[in-house]
């Protein structure tokens, strides 16, 4: 802002005073929009380097999904004989698999924002949030390929008369994916901010995700959980998302409207806290990494 000051001789002069913007979220969004081309370039870079110098390239997205879903079907569906509430076993486990892979991939990718990009951030200025945002967006390319495979198999199952069919609630699917992206980014940038000082978190992140997966109905339906524990489990923000996705496309279980609202609120709080910690960490992370 410009201010008019009077010096000792009585002459007026203009002085520009730079003050911090109180509405940091609004300012961040405006700056991120100005750097949207940079985000697009980061997305393109991340996707190209994801499977660089591989023979099959993006085909690995399909192969790994088919293989991991097949293992889940064999171990949990056939050997452990866990019920899937009437949904086709392979599609049931594939749905949970691709949703969780998207979440965990986005979280681990954003968790390494500072450590993986320290050299770049030390040379040139750009909004640091561009990096985690581009990481999450690049992971959606992989998820899009996996989701396309899921829906191809889903339509084939409908054609074969499996009895499953989507309803109007299928319109909620994009909102579920957006919540997964927001939750993963929020948790990821919190970890990224803390790992600038506490490197142990980078080691514990994979262990923590394994535990988180098993308290989320990924390899089992919510109906397999005793009634007295379901309410507690649904406080996990990922649980209502996975359960709602299966309800939409398989007609199993129920869409927990109240728990979905709680999940969305928790996700928003985590994202806001993550952005605040990220803004603080970006000021001094070069001194600690």
Short mmCIF file of C-alpha atoms in Angstrom, two decimals:
data_model
loop_
_atom_site.label_atom_id
_atom_site.label_comp_id
_atom_site.label_asym_id
_atom_site.label_seq_id
_atom_site.Cartn_x
_atom_site.Cartn_y
_atom_site.Cartn_z
CA UNK A 1 0.00 0.00 0.00
CA UNK A 2 1.16 3.56 -0.66
CA UNK A 3 1.47 6.08 2.16
CA UNK A 4 2.33 9.78 2.09
CA UNK A 5 5.01 10.73 4.63
CA UNK A 6 6.58 14.06 5.46
CA UNK A 7 10.34 14.25 5.96
CA UNK A 8 12.23 16.57 8.31
CA UNK A 9 12.21 19.36 5.71
CA UNK A 10 8.45 19.27 5.37
CA UNK A 11 8.49 17.67 1.91
CA UNK A 12 6.02 14.92 1.13
CA UNK A 13 7.20 11.62 -0.31
CA UNK A 14 5.53 8.34 -1.25
CA UNK A 15 6.57 5.12 0.48
CA UNK A 16 5.34 1.67 -0.50
CA UNK A 17 4.68 -0.58 2.49
CA UNK A 18 4.29 -4.33 1.90
CA UNK A 19 1.94 -5.97 4.38
CA UNK A 20 0.92 -9.63 4.65
CA UNK A 21 -2.45 -10.47 3.19
CA UNK A 22 -4.88 -11.43 5.93
CA UNK A 23 -6.98 -13.53 3.57
CA UNK A 24 -4.18 -15.95 2.74
CA UNK A 25 -6.51 -18.59 1.25
CA UNK A 26 -7.97 -16.15 -1.26
CA UNK A 27 -4.53 -14.90 -2.17
CA UNK A 28 -3.17 -18.44 -2.54
CA UNK A 29 -6.01 -19.42 -4.87
CA UNK A 30 -5.44 -16.33 -7.01
CA UNK A 31 -1.71 -17.04 -7.27
CA UNK A 32 -2.26 -20.72 -8.02
CA UNK A 33 -4.58 -19.78 -10.85
CA UNK A 34 -1.88 -17.51 -12.29
CA UNK A 35 0.53 -20.47 -12.22
CA UNK A 36 -1.92 -22.99 -13.71
CA UNK A 37 0.35 -23.59 -16.70
CA UNK A 38 3.17 -24.55 -14.36
CA UNK A 39 0.86 -27.02 -12.63
CA UNK A 40 0.00 -28.50 -16.02
CA UNK A 41 3.71 -28.86 -16.80
CA UNK A 42 4.33 -30.58 -13.46
CA UNK A 43 1.46 -33.00 -14.12
CA UNK A 44 2.90 -33.84 -17.52
CA UNK A 45 6.38 -34.29 -16.01
CA UNK A 46 5.15 -36.56 -13.21
CA UNK A 47 3.20 -38.76 -15.59
CA UNK A 48 6.11 -39.12 -18.00
CA UNK A 49 8.60 -40.00 -15.27
CA UNK A 50 6.26 -42.40 -13.50
CA UNK A 51 7.05 -45.24 -15.89
CA UNK A 52 10.00 -43.84 -17.80
CA UNK A 53 12.28 -46.42 -19.42
CA UNK A 54 9.76 -49.23 -18.94
CA UNK A 55 8.70 -51.62 -21.70
CA UNK A 56 4.98 -51.66 -20.96
CA UNK A 57 4.61 -48.08 -19.73
CA UNK A 58 1.05 -47.14 -18.63
CA UNK A 59 -0.02 -50.75 -19.23
CA UNK A 60 1.42 -51.41 -15.76
CA UNK A 61 -1.55 -49.48 -14.36
CA UNK A 62 -3.84 -52.19 -15.71
CA UNK A 63 -1.61 -55.17 -14.93
CA UNK A 64 -0.95 -54.19 -11.32
CA UNK A 65 -4.66 -53.56 -10.73
CA UNK A 66 -5.67 -56.92 -12.18
CA UNK A 67 -2.96 -58.77 -10.26
CA UNK A 68 -3.57 -57.13 -6.87
CA UNK A 69 -7.36 -57.48 -7.21
CA UNK A 70 -6.92 -61.15 -8.13
CA UNK A 71 -4.77 -61.74 -5.04
CA UNK A 72 -7.38 -60.03 -2.85
CA UNK A 73 -10.12 -62.16 -4.39
CA UNK A 74 -8.13 -65.35 -3.79
CA UNK A 75 -7.00 -64.56 -0.24
CA UNK A 76 -9.99 -62.74 1.21
CA UNK A 77 -12.78 -64.03 -1.03
CA UNK A 78 -11.84 -67.68 -1.54
CA UNK A 79 -9.52 -68.66 1.32
CA UNK A 80 -10.88 -66.41 4.08
CA UNK A 81 -14.40 -66.70 2.57
CA UNK A 82 -15.39 -63.13 3.43
CA UNK A 83 -18.88 -62.25 2.20
CA UNK A 84 -19.28 -59.44 -0.31
CA UNK A 85 -23.01 -58.83 0.29
CA UNK A 86 -23.94 -60.34 -3.08
CA UNK A 87 -21.58 -58.21 -5.18
CA UNK A 88 -19.32 -60.02 -7.69
CA UNK A 89 -16.18 -60.86 -5.74
CA UNK A 90 -13.59 -59.62 -8.20
CA UNK A 91 -15.38 -56.31 -8.82
CA UNK A 92 -15.95 -55.87 -5.09
CA UNK A 93 -12.23 -56.12 -4.31
CA UNK A 94 -11.24 -54.18 -7.41
CA UNK A 95 -13.42 -51.25 -6.36
CA UNK A 96 -11.80 -51.06 -2.94
CA UNK A 97 -8.38 -51.60 -4.47
CA UNK A 98 -8.48 -48.74 -6.97
CA UNK A 99 -9.99 -46.31 -4.46
CA UNK A 100 -7.38 -47.08 -1.84
CA UNK A 101 -4.53 -47.06 -4.36
CA UNK A 102 -5.61 -43.60 -5.46
CA UNK A 103 -5.71 -42.35 -1.88
CA UNK A 104 -2.42 -43.89 -0.78
CA UNK A 105 -0.64 -42.87 -4.00
CA UNK A 106 -1.72 -39.24 -3.61
CA UNK A 107 -0.78 -39.18 0.07
CA UNK A 108 2.69 -40.68 -0.32
CA UNK A 109 3.36 -38.51 -3.38
CA UNK A 110 2.49 -35.25 -1.62
CA UNK A 111 4.28 -36.32 1.58
CA UNK A 112 7.60 -36.02 -0.26
CA UNK A 113 6.94 -32.54 -1.63
CA UNK A 114 9.81 -30.77 0.12
CA UNK A 115 12.38 -33.57 0.20
CA UNK A 116 11.90 -34.55 -3.45
CA UNK A 117 11.82 -30.99 -4.83
CA UNK A 118 14.29 -29.20 -2.56
CA UNK A 119 16.76 -28.42 -5.35
CA UNK A 120 14.09 -26.96 -7.63
CA UNK A 121 12.49 -24.92 -4.85
CA UNK A 122 15.89 -23.56 -3.85
CA UNK A 123 16.54 -22.08 -7.30
CA UNK A 124 13.33 -20.43 -8.46
CA UNK A 125 10.18 -19.00 -6.92
CA UNK A 126 6.72 -20.39 -7.59
CA UNK A 127 3.79 -21.15 -5.28
CA UNK A 128 4.92 -24.26 -3.42
CA UNK A 129 1.39 -25.63 -3.37
CA UNK A 130 1.75 -26.16 -7.13
CA UNK A 131 3.79 -29.29 -6.42
CA UNK A 132 1.33 -31.25 -4.23
CA UNK A 133 -1.58 -30.17 -6.41
CA UNK A 134 0.18 -31.41 -9.55
CA UNK A 135 1.10 -34.65 -7.78
CA UNK A 136 -2.53 -35.35 -6.88
CA UNK A 137 -3.70 -34.47 -10.40
CA UNK A 138 -1.08 -36.69 -12.05
CA UNK A 139 -2.24 -39.63 -9.90
CA UNK A 140 -5.73 -39.14 -11.32
CA UNK A 141 -4.44 -40.19 -14.75
CA UNK A 142 -3.52 -43.57 -13.29
CA UNK A 143 -6.82 -43.74 -11.45
CA UNK A 144 -8.71 -42.83 -14.62
CA UNK A 145 -7.14 -45.77 -16.48
CA UNK A 146 -7.90 -48.14 -13.61
CA UNK A 147 -11.45 -46.83 -13.26
CA UNK A 148 -12.01 -47.30 -17.01
CA UNK A 149 -10.95 -50.93 -16.64
CA UNK A 150 -13.28 -51.33 -13.67
CA UNK A 151 -16.27 -49.97 -15.56
CA UNK A 152 -15.54 -52.15 -18.59
CA UNK A 153 -15.61 -55.23 -16.36
CA UNK A 154 -18.63 -53.81 -14.56
CA UNK A 155 -20.61 -53.43 -17.80
CA UNK A 156 -19.58 -56.93 -18.81
CA UNK A 157 -20.90 -58.23 -15.49
CA UNK A 158 -24.19 -56.38 -16.01
CA UNK A 159 -24.42 -57.85 -19.52
CA UNK A 160 -23.89 -61.32 -18.07
CA UNK A 161 -26.87 -60.85 -15.76
CA UNK A 162 -25.12 -60.48 -12.42
CA UNK A 163 -28.03 -58.46 -11.06
CA UNK A 164 -26.03 -55.33 -10.26
CA UNK A 165 -26.98 -51.96 -11.68
CA UNK A 166 -26.30 -48.33 -10.74
CA UNK A 167 -28.99 -45.84 -9.78
CA UNK A 168 -29.23 -42.08 -9.82
CA UNK A 169 -26.81 -42.02 -6.89
CA UNK A 170 -24.03 -42.72 -9.42
CA UNK A 171 -23.95 -38.92 -9.80
CA UNK A 172 -22.27 -38.80 -6.38
CA UNK A 173 -19.18 -40.63 -7.68
CA UNK A 174 -17.22 -37.49 -8.72
CA UNK A 175 -17.78 -36.00 -5.27
CA UNK A 176 -16.40 -39.14 -3.63
CA UNK A 177 -13.28 -38.95 -5.81
CA UNK A 178 -12.82 -35.26 -5.00
CA UNK A 179 -13.03 -36.05 -1.31
CA UNK A 180 -10.37 -38.74 -1.68
CA UNK A 181 -8.11 -36.24 -3.45
CA UNK A 182 -8.67 -33.53 -0.83
CA UNK A 183 -8.16 -35.90 2.11
CA UNK A 184 -5.00 -37.39 0.62
CA UNK A 185 -3.55 -33.97 -0.17
CA UNK A 186 -4.39 -32.62 3.27
CA UNK A 187 -2.76 -35.56 5.06
CA UNK A 188 0.16 -35.54 2.62
CA UNK A 189 1.09 -31.89 3.05
CA UNK A 190 0.80 -32.23 6.83
CA UNK A 191 3.35 -35.05 6.69
CA UNK A 192 5.47 -33.05 4.23
CA UNK A 193 5.49 -30.07 6.58
CA UNK A 194 6.46 -32.15 9.61
CA UNK A 195 9.12 -34.23 7.85
CA UNK A 196 11.21 -31.10 7.27
CA UNK A 197 12.13 -31.45 10.96
CA UNK A 198 11.11 -35.00 11.84
CA UNK A 199 12.39 -37.40 9.20
CA UNK A 200 11.01 -40.42 11.10
CA UNK A 201 7.56 -39.66 9.69
CA UNK A 202 8.77 -40.48 6.18
CA UNK A 203 9.66 -43.98 7.41
CA UNK A 204 6.39 -44.47 9.27
CA UNK A 205 4.10 -43.31 6.47
CA UNK A 206 3.88 -46.68 4.70
CA UNK A 207 3.33 -48.52 7.98
CA UNK A 208 0.60 -46.05 8.93
CA UNK A 209 -1.13 -46.48 5.57
CA UNK A 210 -1.19 -50.27 6.00
CA UNK A 211 -2.93 -49.92 9.35
CA UNK A 212 -5.30 -47.30 7.92
CA UNK A 213 -6.26 -49.64 5.08
CA UNK A 214 -7.25 -52.45 7.44
CA UNK A 215 -9.52 -50.16 9.48
CA UNK A 216 -11.18 -49.09 6.21
CA UNK A 217 -13.66 -51.48 4.51
CA UNK A 218 -11.37 -52.15 1.54
CA UNK A 219 -11.09 -55.96 1.72
CA UNK A 220 -14.36 -56.53 3.58
CA UNK A 221 -17.83 -54.96 3.63
CA UNK A 222 -19.01 -52.90 6.57
CA UNK A 223 -21.67 -55.54 7.29
CA UNK A 224 -18.90 -57.87 8.53
CA UNK A 225 -18.13 -55.48 11.40
CA UNK A 226 -20.10 -55.98 14.65
CA UNK A 227 -22.84 -53.41 15.06
CA UNK A 228 -21.27 -51.86 18.17
CA UNK A 229 -18.04 -51.05 16.31
CA UNK A 230 -19.51 -49.72 13.05
CA UNK A 231 -20.13 -46.21 14.33
CA UNK A 232 -16.54 -45.87 15.48
CA UNK A 233 -15.17 -47.26 12.21
CA UNK A 234 -17.27 -44.86 10.16
CA UNK A 235 -15.55 -41.93 11.87
CA UNK A 236 -12.60 -42.87 9.68
CA UNK A 237 -13.10 -40.38 6.80
CA UNK A 238 -12.22 -42.98 4.15
CA UNK A 239 -14.71 -45.58 5.37
CA UNK A 240 -17.93 -43.77 4.30
CA UNK A 241 -16.37 -42.98 0.91
CA UNK A 242 -15.50 -46.61 0.10
CA UNK A 243 -18.80 -47.93 1.46
CA UNK A 244 -20.81 -45.34 -0.48
CA UNK A 245 -18.97 -46.15 -3.73
CA UNK A 246 -19.92 -49.84 -3.39
CA UNK A 247 -23.50 -48.96 -2.48
CA UNK A 248 -23.77 -46.81 -5.59
CA UNK A 249 -22.46 -49.40 -8.04
CA UNK A 250 -23.33 -52.73 -6.41
CA UNK A 251 -26.43 -51.90 -4.42
CA UNK A 252 -24.86 -53.43 -1.29
CA UNK A 253 -24.80 -51.83 2.11
CA UNK A 254 -26.10 -48.30 2.55
CA UNK A 255 -25.01 -44.74 1.83
CA UNK A 256 -24.22 -43.35 5.28
CA UNK A 257 -25.44 -39.81 4.69
CA UNK A 258 -24.63 -38.54 8.19
CA UNK A 259 -21.21 -40.14 8.22
CA UNK A 260 -20.49 -38.83 4.72
CA UNK A 261 -21.17 -35.31 5.99
CA UNK A 262 -18.85 -35.89 8.96
CA UNK A 263 -16.22 -37.31 6.60
CA UNK A 264 -16.45 -34.23 4.37
CA UNK A 265 -16.10 -31.90 7.36
CA UNK A 266 -13.09 -33.82 8.71
CA UNK A 267 -11.51 -33.72 5.25
CA UNK A 268 -12.02 -29.96 5.02
CA UNK A 269 -10.49 -29.40 8.46
CA UNK A 270 -7.48 -31.60 7.61
CA UNK A 271 -6.97 -29.74 4.32
CA UNK A 272 -7.10 -26.32 5.99
CA UNK A 273 -4.68 -27.41 8.72
CA UNK A 274 -2.42 -28.90 6.06
CA UNK A 275 -2.33 -25.68 4.02
CA UNK A 276 -1.57 -23.63 7.15
CA UNK A 277 1.30 -25.93 8.19
CA UNK A 278 2.57 -26.06 4.61
CA UNK A 279 2.69 -22.26 4.38
CA UNK A 280 4.68 -22.10 7.60
CA UNK A 281 7.09 -24.87 6.62
CA UNK A 282 7.84 -23.45 3.17
CA UNK A 283 9.44 -20.37 4.70
CA UNK A 284 12.31 -22.22 6.35
CA UNK A 285 12.41 -25.79 4.98
CA UNK A 286 15.64 -25.11 3.03
CA UNK A 287 17.43 -24.60 6.35
CA UNK A 288 16.40 -28.01 7.70
CA UNK A 289 16.41 -30.33 4.64
#
